[in-house]
Each structure stands twice: as structure tokens, then as C-alpha cells.
Amino acid sequence: MQQPPLEDRVYAPQPAFSRRAHVPDMSAYQALYEQAHQHPEEFWSGLAERELDWFEKWSQVYRWEPPRAEWFVGGKLNAAYNCLDRHVAAGRGDKPAFIWEGEPGDQRVLSYRELHRLVCRFSHVLRARGFKAGERAIIYMPMVPELPVAMLACARLGIIHSVVFGGFSAEALKARIQDLEANLVITADGGWRRGKEIRLKEAADEALQDCPSVREVVVYRRTGSPIAMQSGRDLWWHELDRDAAEDCPAEPLDAESPLYVLYTSGTTGQPKGILHTTAGYLLQCVMTMKWVFDVRDEDIYWCTADAGWVTGHSYVVYGPLAAGATSLIYEGAPDYPAFDRWWRIVEKYRVNIFYTSPTAIRALLRQGDQWPAGCDLSSLRLLGSVGEPINPAAWEWYYRVIGGERCPIVDTWWQTETGAIMIAPLPGATPLKPGRASFPLPGVQAEVVDFRGRPVETGQDGFLVIQRPWPSMLRTIWRDPRRFEDQYWRRIPGAYFTGDAARRDADGYFTILGRVDDVMNVSGHRLSTMEIESALVKHPAVAEAAVVGRPDEITGQAVCAFVTVKTGQSDYHALAEELRRWVAHEIGSFAKPAEIRFAEALPKTRSGKIMRRLLRELVTSHVVTGDVTTLEDMAVIARLAARRDDE
Ligand code: PRX
């Protein structure tokens, strides 16, 4: 019999999986969903009591004065305590918390007891040096176990941490340190990526030239290469550790005390510091580990994300540890020294649950089946995908070649702002449709609406919104409550606006269609068109710049920049290279434009606004069909379109 096209296939859950799953079938999912919907207070308070350890119980489950939400009001707990102490106290101290592999092949296994010891020692150091609850620490490190140790040590004391991805440049780091008014920076000499050293301390030194709020810099030695240490400011981690004590009890903190700020790109040139607090965030992380990843005590779980992104926060550190799981961390690149590096790690550590991005899947798919075929992947039982829409062809390859047609795939939709997974299949319950994130989780009221907030018809495209507060939602944008309100709560009446478009099919499945604002998604990394434009126009040769996302087979979208230059330029090839380096310097290598087109003018409205929509159409379909009645100069668009042909 002929198979239906990929996107129309449905994969029923396998009975052997469902039998042991946390949520074994659709009726169990529906019952949970209904209970959360009808009785949210009972639902969440029952879970909070069962899944988290508290120093003091809350007096109110939630308080909602739009757009301000508070969860478990008056309760006291500590995130690090919930991730470590309670597991050790329950006799699970010998269980591996982290299994780590460095890119050069070095390995470490840290039991819950050992991790607890390291975190206590480091928080003791921080406390002894006078760092207190409410102060801010920037963490700029490679993916070594000391990165989560630093996060958890901050959490133990109530210091708000902000991890900056190691791929960000000195300029980007500086902007984040300044916005956060950080008191402390925790970094390393460097880290390994594709056999080369990423020199983090050098970048930190450059950033710190203009950061008066920073009192001290703690430096972890990873690569051992020579670095400058500024006396009176810089301290070696290993030297501080010599005098550290292990007695450092977790501070009882308010349920709403800030846990971290994570910067992400918005629709302006300025990144926004998304603030997450403690109890609600942690609870939804734990619940999704169970509902979506179906984690079991014996599982080896591996999320490939860097801790510099929200996925690394929720699903490398807080979720797995709060759930008492074993979380694998790999420092380096998936293709180093060869394209089977990830599959070799799966084989070596007998990984059961594997969570990665569609870009990585597409990039590895392209290298051919021989790489995974040479490894034993039979330990895998569940696969996950996050960060961007997964196209049915990549889904099918992931399912067949990596999962051996045995492993359900959870396509998880969420955002830095949501803190935890919001829409995803439940692996023992939901019949899977490739490319569809499927259904909202219990407690998540998602809808597809028009700009007035009215639900659209089945099969129609609309805006994805969340209609009720949820425990792990962002609480505000750091130092910018107005932007928080405008950005998320004023666009669509009565709901949180996600910035994504979506559609539901006749069975109610959600398909996420991508961003509808000036945010691009390149390799699952969120980039703002405005941020790259601001970087470009800072260059002395650039007059104007407009950046749009162009569809790309591997990375989902690629950065395409239209640039007009000041007079006197002749070597455009050299200038394009120079501008790429410039963007890497201003933001980071991952933001470099894939394509730069030089133009004499950019299409603008009569009021002078650049019409990015037209440029988007141009790079997507190579023709402009949309409404151009407000365009000031039709000839501009004709010239830009013509350019492509003579390239
Ligand atoms: O457009 C959606 C896309 O990634 C955006 C969130 O990016 P960020 O905050 O960096 O968090 C990424 C990791 C959670 C969303 O607005 N996105 C995320 N997951 C999916 C997705 N698009 C489609 N399908 C997904 N599963």
C-alpha cells in the first residue's frame, strides 16, 4: 500500500512505551488538562506540594493582576536545595547528577553528593567575599560542570545569575553587564570548540573596561593558556576553593525571589533581560521533565543545548536536577573531530533521552546515514526537538535513522519568556504528526487568534497567544516594566502575545509557523533584525542597513543584510568581509550575515520607514507582490530585484 505524504502521517504511541509512561494515554492527558483548567489552584498547589521541598508553605497559590503574576505567594524555598540537598538527604547522593565530556575527550562524573559539595564550597566563597541575595552575577563560561556549579551557588544565596553564551562578543557581554549592573563576573580562561580555544577571559577583559559595577571576577582554569589577571579584581577559582568550607546552608528565599535574568533578542536594537523567579519556574521545569520527557530514575538524559540559552537553563540544569535525573553535558561541537561525535557519545554513555534542535538534525542528516549507522543507538527511547519548526523530512530522518522507528519524538514549543515547555506531545499518549507541536500542556491555555483576540477558524493562520498566567512565565523585563507590558500584553487584548503565528488542524493539533515580528530564528538562535542593523550602521562606511531572514535549508533562516554605503567605496567584496567581521565583533560570530547586498537605496514608506516586508519577499520569493502603495520610490524595488540577476 502506498504511504501518505510525510506531513499527513500519524504515528500512534507504542504500547510498550505507554505502559510505563507518566501519562499513559490521551484520556489521562485530557483529565489532567481539564483538572488544571477547571481548578487551577488545586491543580498547581497539589503539584507544588508533591514535587518541591518548601521551608515555608505559601498562603496563596497565585495572584494575578494583569500583567503581574505571583505564584505561591508567601512560600519559602531554595532552588539549589531542591536540585541537590533534598536528593542527597533522600539517600540518592551516589546517583550521577552530571556526566560530562569535554571536547578533547576528558570526562567527569559528578554524583549528587559531589555536585552538592562543589556548589556549597563555591557559595561559601561567594558569601565570604560579601556577595548577597539580590546582587547580580554574570556567568560567561564554556560548558564545563563549573558553569552549573556557578549557577547553583548563586541560586543557593539568592544572587541573581545571568549566563551569557560564550559565543557572544566582548561588546555584547559589556552591554549585558551594564544593563544588569552586575556586581560579579564568573568566567574562564577559555573553552574548546572545534579544536580551537575560545578565549573568554580576553573578551571579558575587553568588556570590563567600562563596567564600574563589577567588584570581582572569578576565573575558572579550563584550557590552561596564559591570561592576564588584574590584581585586586581577578581571582582564580581554584585558589579560592582552597580555603572554602563546605558548610553553606541554602537560604530560605521567597517563592517570587528572582532566580535569573536571561537576555534575549526582541524587536529593537536592545536585548531584553527576561526575569524568572524561583518556585513557579522550578515547578514547571520538573513537571515537563515528567510529562514531556517521561524521565525515569534509571535514565541517562542528554539535552545538547548550551547553558547560555534558556534550553540549557531549564533542561540541562534546573529541570533535570530538580527531578533528580542524570543529565549529560558535552562541551564541544557535534562535528568534531567527525560527524559521529554525538552518536559516539550516545553509544558510550547509553543515552536514553536525547533533546536537540532541528538545525542540528538537518546538518547531521546532510552528512549521510553512515555516521549514525556506525554507532549503537539502541539505548535511545525518546527524542526531542526544540527552538524552531521541524520540517517533516528532518522529523522522519530523526525518527527512522536516529530513533530506529522505536522512539517517539516530542516537538516542544516554548520560549525564553515561557520558562518551560508549553506545547508538546506527551510521548506515551499523543499520536504524533511530523512537524506539529501538537497540544498545550496541562495548565497552558493556548489559542490561535486574530489581532482582536478572537479565535480564528480551524486551518486558518493566526497569532499564538496564552490566555492565562502560568507558573514559569517571565515576571518582567529587567529594568523595563513598560516594555514588558507593551511587548507581551498590549498587542492582543486579554492575552500574552508570543510573537509566533500558528494554525490548528481539525484534530486540534497546533502547528507553529514562526515569528511574525522582527525576530529571526537562525539555527534555533533568536536574533533581532534591529540588533544587527544597529551593529552595521555603527560601521563608518555604512549609511543605512536593513536586515531580514532568508529561508535556509539547514539553519531555518539565514541573515540577509541590505546595505547602502557612504560615498568612496569601490571594493564591495572586501567591504562585505569587513562588515561580517564587524558584526561578529559587535554581537558574536553566530550573528554574521550569510549574505550582504549593497544597494543605492532601500525601499521606504513616505514617512521614511524601511519596508522590511518587501525585502523579506524579495529574498524569499525573489519577486514583490504585496502592497507597495505606500512605497516612496518604486524604482528602488525594481533595482533591488534586478540586482539579483546580475549577481
Ligand atoms: O518562534 C518560536 C521558536 O523559537 C522562539 C523562541 O526562541 P527562544 O526564546 O530563543 O527559545 C528557544 C528555545 C525554547 C519561539 O517564539 N520555537 C521554539 N520552539 C519551537 C519554535 N518554533 C517551532 N516549533 C518549536 N518546537
XYZ file of C-alpha atoms and ligand atoms in Angstrom:
673
model
C 0.000 0.000 0.000
C 1.226 3.480 -0.772
C 2.226 5.612 2.241
C 0.537 9.017 2.623
C 2.834 12.065 2.247
C 5.112 12.643 5.246
C 3.173 15.539 6.689
C -0.063 13.540 6.745
C 1.302 10.504 8.544
C 0.268 9.796 12.101
C 2.434 7.721 14.437
C 0.481 6.121 17.265
C 2.251 5.770 20.619
C 3.799 2.356 21.087
C 2.084 0.239 23.772
C 5.403 -0.765 25.359
C 6.209 2.920 25.845
C 2.752 3.944 27.004
C 2.509 1.208 29.615
C 5.297 2.748 31.674
C 4.722 6.413 30.809
C 3.849 9.162 33.312
C 0.836 9.980 31.126
C -0.174 6.681 29.508
C -2.943 7.731 27.109
C -4.987 10.610 25.718
C -7.734 10.268 28.275
C -5.178 10.676 31.083
C -3.862 13.787 29.318
C -7.377 15.161 28.905
C -8.195 14.506 32.543
C -5.068 16.385 33.646
C -5.819 19.204 31.240
C -9.410 19.532 32.440
C -8.421 19.462 36.080
C -5.842 22.219 35.526
C -8.377 24.203 33.549
C -11.297 23.897 35.971
C -9.386 24.022 39.242
C -6.037 25.708 38.609
C -5.376 26.486 42.271
C -5.920 22.933 43.428
C -4.025 21.535 40.481
C -0.880 23.635 40.920
C -0.852 23.584 44.690
C -1.121 19.783 44.684
C 1.876 19.561 42.375
C 3.886 22.169 44.271
C 3.394 20.245 47.479
C 4.357 16.927 45.959
C 7.190 17.959 43.641
C 9.067 20.653 45.564
C 10.502 20.936 49.065
C 9.499 24.045 50.980
C 10.869 25.810 54.043
C 7.529 27.549 54.472
C 4.225 26.964 52.753
C 2.560 29.629 50.610
C -0.562 31.473 51.659
C -1.992 31.995 48.172
C -1.494 29.821 45.072
C -1.422 32.708 42.659
C -2.207 36.360 42.406
C -2.979 37.790 39.001
C -3.162 41.491 38.443
C -2.509 41.640 34.715
C 0.225 41.719 33.630
C 1.726 40.971 37.031
C 1.628 37.406 38.260
C 2.864 35.929 41.510
C 2.853 32.244 42.289
C 2.885 30.519 45.669
C 2.727 33.862 47.417
C 4.468 33.876 50.791
C 6.104 30.466 50.331
C 9.805 29.984 51.009
C 12.172 27.571 49.294
C 15.535 27.400 47.568
C 16.163 26.214 44.004
C 19.620 24.774 44.751
C 18.221 22.925 47.756
C 15.550 21.410 45.526
C 18.153 20.458 42.924
C 20.696 18.974 45.354
C 20.227 18.777 49.125
C 16.900 17.003 49.100
C 18.192 14.255 46.806
C 21.265 13.698 48.976
C 19.083 13.690 52.107
C 16.816 11.094 50.497
C 19.770 8.709 50.075
C 20.345 9.394 46.397
C 23.741 11.049 46.856
C 25.606 8.422 44.812
C 23.479 8.850 41.725
C 25.262 10.727 38.908
C 23.865 14.232 38.554
C 26.112 15.218 35.651
C 28.059 13.111 33.232
C 30.411 15.423 31.404
C 32.605 15.046 28.351
C 34.961 17.775 27.206
C 35.629 18.281 23.536
C 39.194 16.933 23.808
C 37.708 13.721 25.298
C 38.231 14.335 29.030
C 35.444 13.024 31.273
C 33.955 13.648 34.687
C 31.039 12.103 36.511
C 29.627 14.148 39.371
C 27.304 12.419 41.785
C 24.602 14.433 43.529
C 26.777 14.351 46.645
C 29.846 15.633 44.798
C 27.889 18.321 42.965
C 26.333 19.404 46.244
C 29.831 19.639 47.752
C 31.144 21.780 44.887
C 28.135 24.092 44.998
C 28.394 24.519 48.780
C 32.105 25.329 48.507
C 31.578 27.898 45.800
C 28.631 29.539 47.504
C 30.682 29.663 50.679
C 33.372 31.523 48.709
C 30.836 33.988 47.334
C 29.278 34.569 50.719
C 32.672 35.029 52.372
C 33.528 37.659 49.772
C 30.417 39.589 50.667
C 28.080 38.779 47.771
C 24.476 38.825 48.882
C 20.935 37.994 47.822
C 19.641 40.392 45.195
C 23.115 41.134 43.752
C 23.833 40.063 40.176
C 26.434 37.706 38.713
C 27.242 37.357 35.029
C 28.424 33.871 34.085
C 30.485 33.705 30.881
C 31.917 30.206 30.702
C 32.389 27.162 28.480
C 30.180 24.104 29.033
C 32.137 22.652 31.947
C 30.461 21.397 35.157
C 31.607 24.550 36.958
C 29.106 26.520 34.860
C 26.077 24.876 36.529
C 28.022 24.900 39.802
C 28.241 28.699 39.491
C 24.526 28.968 38.650
C 23.512 26.805 41.607
C 25.891 28.553 44.013
C 24.225 31.848 43.111
C 20.773 30.303 43.484
C 21.769 28.975 46.904
C 22.401 32.510 48.149
C 19.735 34.354 46.173
C 22.280 36.052 43.892
C 20.579 36.606 40.532
C 22.594 34.954 37.778
C 22.724 35.805 34.125
C 24.519 33.380 31.849
C 25.921 34.927 28.688
C 26.537 32.428 25.875
C 30.291 32.031 25.258
C 29.745 32.822 21.561
C 28.804 36.418 22.366
C 31.479 39.035 21.753
C 33.041 41.404 24.269
C 30.704 44.175 23.117
C 27.596 42.063 23.663
C 28.919 40.918 27.040
C 29.566 44.505 28.070
C 26.030 45.585 27.157
C 24.622 42.801 29.351
C 26.922 43.510 32.315
C 25.971 47.168 32.143
C 22.236 46.635 31.791
C 22.243 44.222 34.711
C 24.618 46.379 36.778
C 26.360 43.148 37.660
C 28.497 43.009 40.781
C 30.371 39.849 39.910
C 31.601 38.135 36.725
C 32.386 34.420 36.702
C 34.375 33.338 33.659
C 37.153 31.001 32.499
C 40.418 31.329 30.634
C 38.748 29.701 27.635
C 36.879 26.700 26.267
C 37.234 24.291 23.358
C 35.258 24.499 20.131
C 36.251 22.511 17.045
C 39.742 22.076 18.431
C 40.285 25.812 18.820
C 40.300 27.783 22.016
C 37.545 30.346 22.558
C 39.403 32.926 24.614
C 36.758 34.007 27.079
C 38.900 35.875 29.599
C 40.306 38.095 26.864
C 36.783 39.049 25.800
C 35.772 39.566 29.428
C 38.760 41.881 29.967
C 37.751 43.928 26.957
C 34.145 44.136 28.163
C 35.118 45.016 31.713
C 36.960 48.182 30.761
C 33.714 50.031 31.071
C 31.800 48.227 33.821
C 32.211 50.040 37.136
C 29.542 47.956 38.905
C 31.732 44.803 38.828
C 33.677 44.315 42.069
C 35.323 40.972 41.359
C 35.970 38.481 38.575
C 36.335 34.784 39.361
C 38.252 32.826 36.729
C 37.995 29.070 36.293
C 41.004 27.403 34.678
C 39.863 25.249 31.806
C 42.397 25.426 28.980
C 45.460 26.463 30.964
C 46.611 29.008 28.410
C 48.210 32.201 29.704
C 45.857 35.055 30.557
C 46.196 38.398 32.286
C 44.898 38.610 35.857
C 44.160 42.081 37.138
C 45.220 42.328 40.753
C 42.547 43.492 43.141
C 39.830 42.378 40.724
C 40.548 38.921 39.315
C 40.629 35.778 41.437
C 41.331 32.180 40.454
C 38.518 29.769 41.236
C 40.953 27.026 42.331
C 42.747 29.351 44.734
C 39.502 30.497 46.318
C 38.402 26.880 46.584
C 41.418 26.015 48.755
C 40.012 27.985 51.666
C 36.361 27.176 51.050
C 34.243 25.462 53.654
C 31.505 23.005 52.837
C 29.086 24.308 55.333
C 26.870 26.722 53.473
C 23.167 26.169 54.076
C 20.701 27.133 51.371
C 18.989 30.468 52.064
C 15.217 30.224 52.520
C 14.090 32.516 49.703
C 10.759 33.905 48.746
C 8.848 31.900 46.095
C 8.953 35.006 43.921
C 12.592 35.835 44.518
C 14.400 36.338 41.198
C 16.368 33.289 40.098
C 17.900 34.577 36.893
C 17.845 37.107 34.115
C 18.465 35.814 30.619
C 18.961 38.226 27.742
C 17.187 37.510 24.514
C 16.577 39.394 21.306
C 13.485 41.473 20.831
C 12.254 43.756 18.122
C 14.557 46.663 18.988
C 18.337 47.028 18.943
C 18.434 46.470 22.704
C 18.317 42.884 24.044
C 15.795 42.297 26.809
C 16.606 40.790 30.173
C 13.906 38.201 30.810
C 13.381 37.746 34.542
C 12.397 34.395 36.020
C 11.613 33.785 39.655
C 12.001 30.686 41.782
C 9.055 28.466 42.674
C 6.777 28.604 39.636
C 9.719 28.287 37.286
C 11.138 25.277 39.053
C 7.770 23.564 39.297
C 7.037 23.755 35.600
C 10.569 22.599 34.784
C 10.072 19.483 36.927
C 6.593 18.781 35.591
C 7.698 18.975 31.973
C 10.621 16.627 32.699
C 7.966 14.112 33.708
C 5.149 14.848 31.291
C 7.175 15.522 28.154
C 10.495 13.707 28.690
C 8.873 10.979 30.731
C 12.080 10.825 32.758
C 12.686 7.732 34.892
C 15.134 7.148 37.663
C 17.474 4.999 35.578
C 17.544 7.264 32.512
C 20.596 8.955 31.054
C 19.192 12.170 29.668
C 21.027 14.452 27.254
C 19.972 17.910 26.140
C 22.588 19.294 23.755
C 21.830 22.990 24.412
C 24.405 25.401 25.763
C 23.636 26.808 29.210
C 23.810 30.250 27.593
C 20.290 29.725 26.210
C 17.066 29.094 28.073
C 17.007 25.445 26.987
C 20.262 24.970 28.868
C 18.802 26.592 31.982
C 15.580 24.624 32.084
C 16.620 21.312 30.527
C 20.329 20.880 31.292
C 20.365 22.304 34.809
C 17.176 23.140 36.724
C 14.668 20.649 35.255
C 16.824 17.514 35.300
C 18.388 18.254 38.696
C 15.117 19.197 40.369
C 13.704 15.926 39.001
C 16.743 14.034 40.356
C 17.791 12.853 36.889
C 21.208 12.207 35.344
C 21.992 14.951 32.857
C 24.772 14.630 30.288
C 26.822 17.657 29.242
C 29.148 17.807 26.246
C 31.434 20.784 25.873
C 32.096 20.979 22.158
C 30.850 20.840 18.598
C 28.755 17.982 17.134
C 31.078 17.572 14.150
C 34.376 17.418 15.987
C 36.540 15.534 15.267
C 33.957 13.934 12.926
C 30.229 13.927 12.202
C 29.582 10.998 14.509
C 30.738 12.706 17.705
C 27.205 12.938 19.147
C 26.298 9.401 18.141
C 29.520 8.117 19.731
C 28.518 9.868 22.963
C 25.052 8.279 22.824
C 26.692 4.872 22.369
C 29.348 5.368 25.026
C 27.061 6.573 27.824
C 23.961 4.607 26.748
C 21.864 7.755 26.431
C 18.105 7.123 26.693
C 16.599 10.572 26.110
C 18.090 12.949 23.546
C 16.939 16.544 23.006
C 18.321 18.822 20.291
C 17.457 21.387 17.614
C 16.121 20.916 14.067
C 19.162 22.769 12.682
C 21.486 20.197 14.223
C 19.312 17.376 12.898
C 19.331 18.835 9.369
C 23.068 19.447 9.436
C 23.781 15.860 10.525
C 21.204 14.398 8.126
C 23.063 16.055 5.283
C 26.240 14.155 6.144
C 24.561 10.840 5.440
C 23.335 7.802 7.344
C 26.764 6.180 7.606
C 27.685 8.275 10.683
C 24.820 7.168 12.934
C 24.830 3.714 11.314
C 28.341 3.131 12.650
C 27.166 3.602 16.250
C 24.930 1.623 18.555
C 21.964 3.892 19.259
C 19.760 1.169 20.715
C 19.750 2.756 24.182
C 17.630 5.679 22.924
C 13.966 5.578 23.880
C 12.799 9.169 23.400
C 13.842 12.037 21.124
C 13.072 15.735 21.420
C 13.273 18.809 19.242
C 13.231 22.493 20.166
C 13.864 26.035 19.004
C 12.336 26.181 15.520
C 9.809 24.391 13.376
C 10.987 20.910 12.405
C 10.228 20.131 8.779
C 8.624 16.727 8.121
C 11.670 15.410 6.183
C 14.034 16.128 9.094
C 11.448 14.683 11.508
C 11.225 11.493 9.505
C 15.033 11.060 9.373
C 15.318 11.683 13.100
C 12.551 9.147 13.724
C 13.840 6.440 11.373
C 17.625 6.737 11.441
C 18.309 8.024 14.957
C 15.313 6.596 16.775
C 15.160 3.301 14.860
C 11.379 3.803 14.455
C 11.089 2.970 18.131
C 11.382 6.378 19.812
C 8.611 8.957 19.995
C 9.682 12.496 19.057
C 8.500 15.343 21.243
C 8.439 18.560 19.223
C 8.452 21.096 22.050
C 7.304 24.669 21.564
C 8.267 27.272 24.148
C 10.305 30.464 24.561
C 12.808 32.160 26.842
C 9.793 34.016 28.208
C 7.684 30.940 28.967
C 10.485 29.338 31.037
C 9.355 25.799 30.296
C 7.761 23.727 27.540
C 4.206 24.868 26.740
C 3.027 22.894 23.708
C 4.308 19.381 23.035
C 3.184 15.812 22.510
C 3.179 13.550 25.568
C 5.218 10.589 24.375
C 3.076 7.801 25.789
C -0.220 9.432 24.859
C -0.218 11.712 21.826
C -0.386 10.279 18.293
C 2.475 12.122 16.572
C 2.141 14.198 13.433
C 5.507 15.246 11.935
C 6.018 18.999 12.116
C 3.238 19.627 14.646
C 3.967 20.583 18.214
C 0.509 19.116 18.951
C -1.266 20.083 22.213
C -0.815 22.535 25.085
C 0.321 21.006 28.349
C -1.946 20.925 31.394
C -2.316 24.449 32.779
C -1.472 26.113 29.461
C -4.353 27.821 27.735
C -3.070 28.408 24.217
C -5.191 29.786 21.382
C -4.795 30.967 17.792
C -6.459 34.359 17.361
C -6.761 37.364 15.092
C -5.446 40.806 16.054
C -8.586 41.499 18.095
C -8.054 38.377 20.134
C -10.864 36.363 18.526
C -10.144 32.690 17.785
C -9.628 32.002 14.082
C -11.237 29.088 12.244
C -9.664 25.647 12.073
C -6.936 25.601 9.437
C -6.535 29.391 9.419
C -3.284 31.134 10.338
C -3.368 33.446 13.334
C -1.370 34.702 16.302
C -0.394 32.282 19.021
C -1.417 33.591 22.447
C -1.596 32.248 26.003
C -4.765 33.250 27.767
C -3.935 32.627 31.402
C -0.870 33.120 33.558
C 1.284 30.031 34.100
C 3.768 29.381 36.925
C 7.018 29.637 34.913
C 6.102 32.758 32.948
C 8.513 35.669 32.833
C 7.732 38.248 35.505
C 9.125 41.302 33.779
C 11.913 42.671 31.608
C 14.841 43.755 33.767
C 14.659 47.497 34.400
C 11.961 47.904 31.767
C 8.462 47.060 33.058
C 6.911 49.290 30.395
C 8.461 47.273 27.597
C 7.266 44.085 29.298
C 3.728 45.356 29.253
C 3.816 46.772 25.731
C 5.551 43.840 24.161
C 3.582 40.968 25.580
C 0.295 42.229 26.989
C -0.872 45.127 24.861
C -0.690 43.621 21.380
C -3.640 41.236 21.666
C -6.477 42.061 24.077
C -6.566 39.906 27.190
C -3.687 37.591 26.381
C 0.056 37.053 26.368
C 1.315 37.513 22.812
C 4.046 35.050 21.844
C 5.246 36.754 18.649
C 4.572 33.498 16.748
C 1.992 32.587 14.151
C 0.240 29.240 14.390
C -2.590 27.162 12.997
C -4.721 24.314 14.349
C -5.893 21.360 12.314
C -9.246 19.586 12.519
C -7.963 17.369 15.352
C -6.875 20.423 17.337
C -3.112 19.954 16.732
C -1.063 23.161 16.808
C 1.462 23.836 14.058
C 3.884 26.660 14.867
C 4.549 28.725 11.772
C 7.321 31.049 13.020
C 7.770 34.641 14.103
C 5.553 37.455 12.932
C 7.789 40.212 14.303
C 11.306 41.411 13.513
C 12.869 38.468 15.245
C 14.741 35.882 13.173
C 15.420 32.327 14.081
C 18.843 31.266 12.814
C 19.940 27.759 13.815
C 17.427 27.954 16.652
C 19.122 31.139 17.928
C 16.958 34.138 18.307
C 18.333 37.200 16.560
C 16.852 40.617 16.209
C 16.968 42.271 12.797
C 17.283 45.615 14.591
C 20.236 44.478 16.668
C 22.205 43.509 13.554
C 21.119 46.691 11.777
C 22.327 48.815 14.700
C 25.640 46.957 14.614
C 26.009 47.549 10.853
C 25.224 51.263 10.933
C 27.892 51.781 13.583
C 30.476 50.963 10.896
C 31.885 54.181 9.366
C 31.283 53.075 5.758
C 27.605 52.221 6.247
C 24.842 54.753 5.648
C 21.798 52.535 6.152
C 21.106 48.871 6.735
C 18.067 46.629 6.677
C 18.236 43.032 7.797
C 15.783 40.262 7.004
C 15.676 36.498 7.464
C 16.059 34.431 4.322
C 14.878 30.817 4.268
C 17.789 28.383 4.585
C 17.756 24.634 4.167
C 19.964 23.926 7.176
C 19.703 26.836 9.574
C 15.976 27.525 9.033
C 16.672 31.179 8.378
C 19.859 32.979 7.383
C 20.739 36.620 7.981
C 20.498 38.714 4.825
C 21.591 42.354 5.053
C 20.799 45.139 2.586
C 23.319 47.922 2.980
C 23.721 51.366 1.478
C 27.198 52.808 1.819
C 28.637 56.267 2.146
C 30.476 57.515 -0.929
C 34.003 56.494 -1.793
C 33.627 52.698 -1.625
C 34.882 50.625 -4.513
C 35.868 47.174 -3.239
C 32.494 45.741 -2.216
C 33.844 42.245 -1.759
C 36.361 43.425 0.830
C 33.741 45.607 2.488
C 31.324 42.676 2.823
C 34.040 40.645 4.573
C 34.845 43.587 6.796
C 31.174 44.024 7.744
C 30.857 40.348 8.612
C 33.835 40.638 10.949
C 32.290 43.802 12.344
C 29.015 42.054 13.240
C 30.990 39.217 14.849
C 32.807 41.819 16.926
C 29.647 43.705 17.883
C 27.422 40.683 18.633
C 29.092 37.316 18.004
C 30.065 35.065 15.090
C 26.677 33.351 15.035
C 25.037 36.665 14.008
C 27.218 37.214 10.902
C 25.155 37.899 7.778
C 25.189 34.982 5.330
C 24.564 37.458 2.554
C 25.216 41.181 2.175
C 23.620 43.053 -0.723
C 24.778 46.556 -1.453
C 22.114 48.912 -2.750
C 21.912 52.568 -3.725
C 18.713 52.991 -1.723
C 16.350 50.988 0.464
C 12.589 50.815 -0.049
C 10.850 53.188 2.361
C 7.390 54.370 3.170
C 6.583 58.028 2.614
C 7.166 58.583 6.302
C 10.682 57.187 5.935
C 10.297 53.714 7.473
C 12.249 50.939 5.788
C 9.796 48.421 4.318
C 11.361 45.191 5.537
C 8.326 43.279 4.363
C 9.272 43.981 0.751
C 12.855 42.932 1.351
C 11.635 39.763 3.010
C 9.519 38.987 -0.018
C 12.438 39.705 -2.259
C 14.748 37.220 -0.532
C 12.020 34.626 -0.083
C 10.286 34.563 -3.439
C 12.577 36.884 -5.415
C 9.597 38.978 -6.501
C 7.497 41.558 -4.737
C 3.785 41.031 -4.984
C 2.483 42.678 -1.822
C 1.005 46.115 -1.386
C 3.503 48.779 -2.454
C 1.163 51.775 -2.465
C 2.995 53.400 0.440
C 6.388 52.893 -1.150
C 8.135 56.149 -1.854
C 10.136 55.133 -4.874
C 9.026 52.154 -6.962
C 12.298 52.278 -8.870
C 14.185 51.240 -5.749
C 12.449 47.915 -5.500
C 12.829 47.327 -9.228
C 16.570 47.946 -8.949
C 16.924 45.671 -5.912
C 15.040 42.881 -7.688
C 17.123 43.331 -10.812
C 20.351 43.166 -8.803
C 19.837 39.538 -8.042
C 20.006 38.590 -11.695
C 23.280 40.274 -12.383
C 24.962 38.889 -9.231
O 9.483 31.126 17.141
C 9.443 30.203 18.203
C 10.654 29.302 18.122
O 11.627 29.876 18.964
C 11.119 31.059 19.583
C 11.652 31.178 20.974
O 13.035 31.352 20.926
P 13.882 31.346 22.256
O 13.277 32.268 23.231
O 15.290 31.580 21.868
O 13.730 29.902 22.846
C 14.155 28.802 22.109
C 14.073 27.552 22.949
C 12.825 27.368 23.696
C 9.627 30.889 19.532
O 8.957 32.118 19.637
N 10.366 27.933 18.563
C 10.726 27.357 19.719
N 10.346 26.063 19.743
C 9.713 25.815 18.587
C 9.717 27.007 17.840
N 9.121 27.079 16.631
C 8.525 25.974 16.162
N 8.486 24.797 16.809
C 9.064 24.661 18.020
N 9.039 23.484 18.638
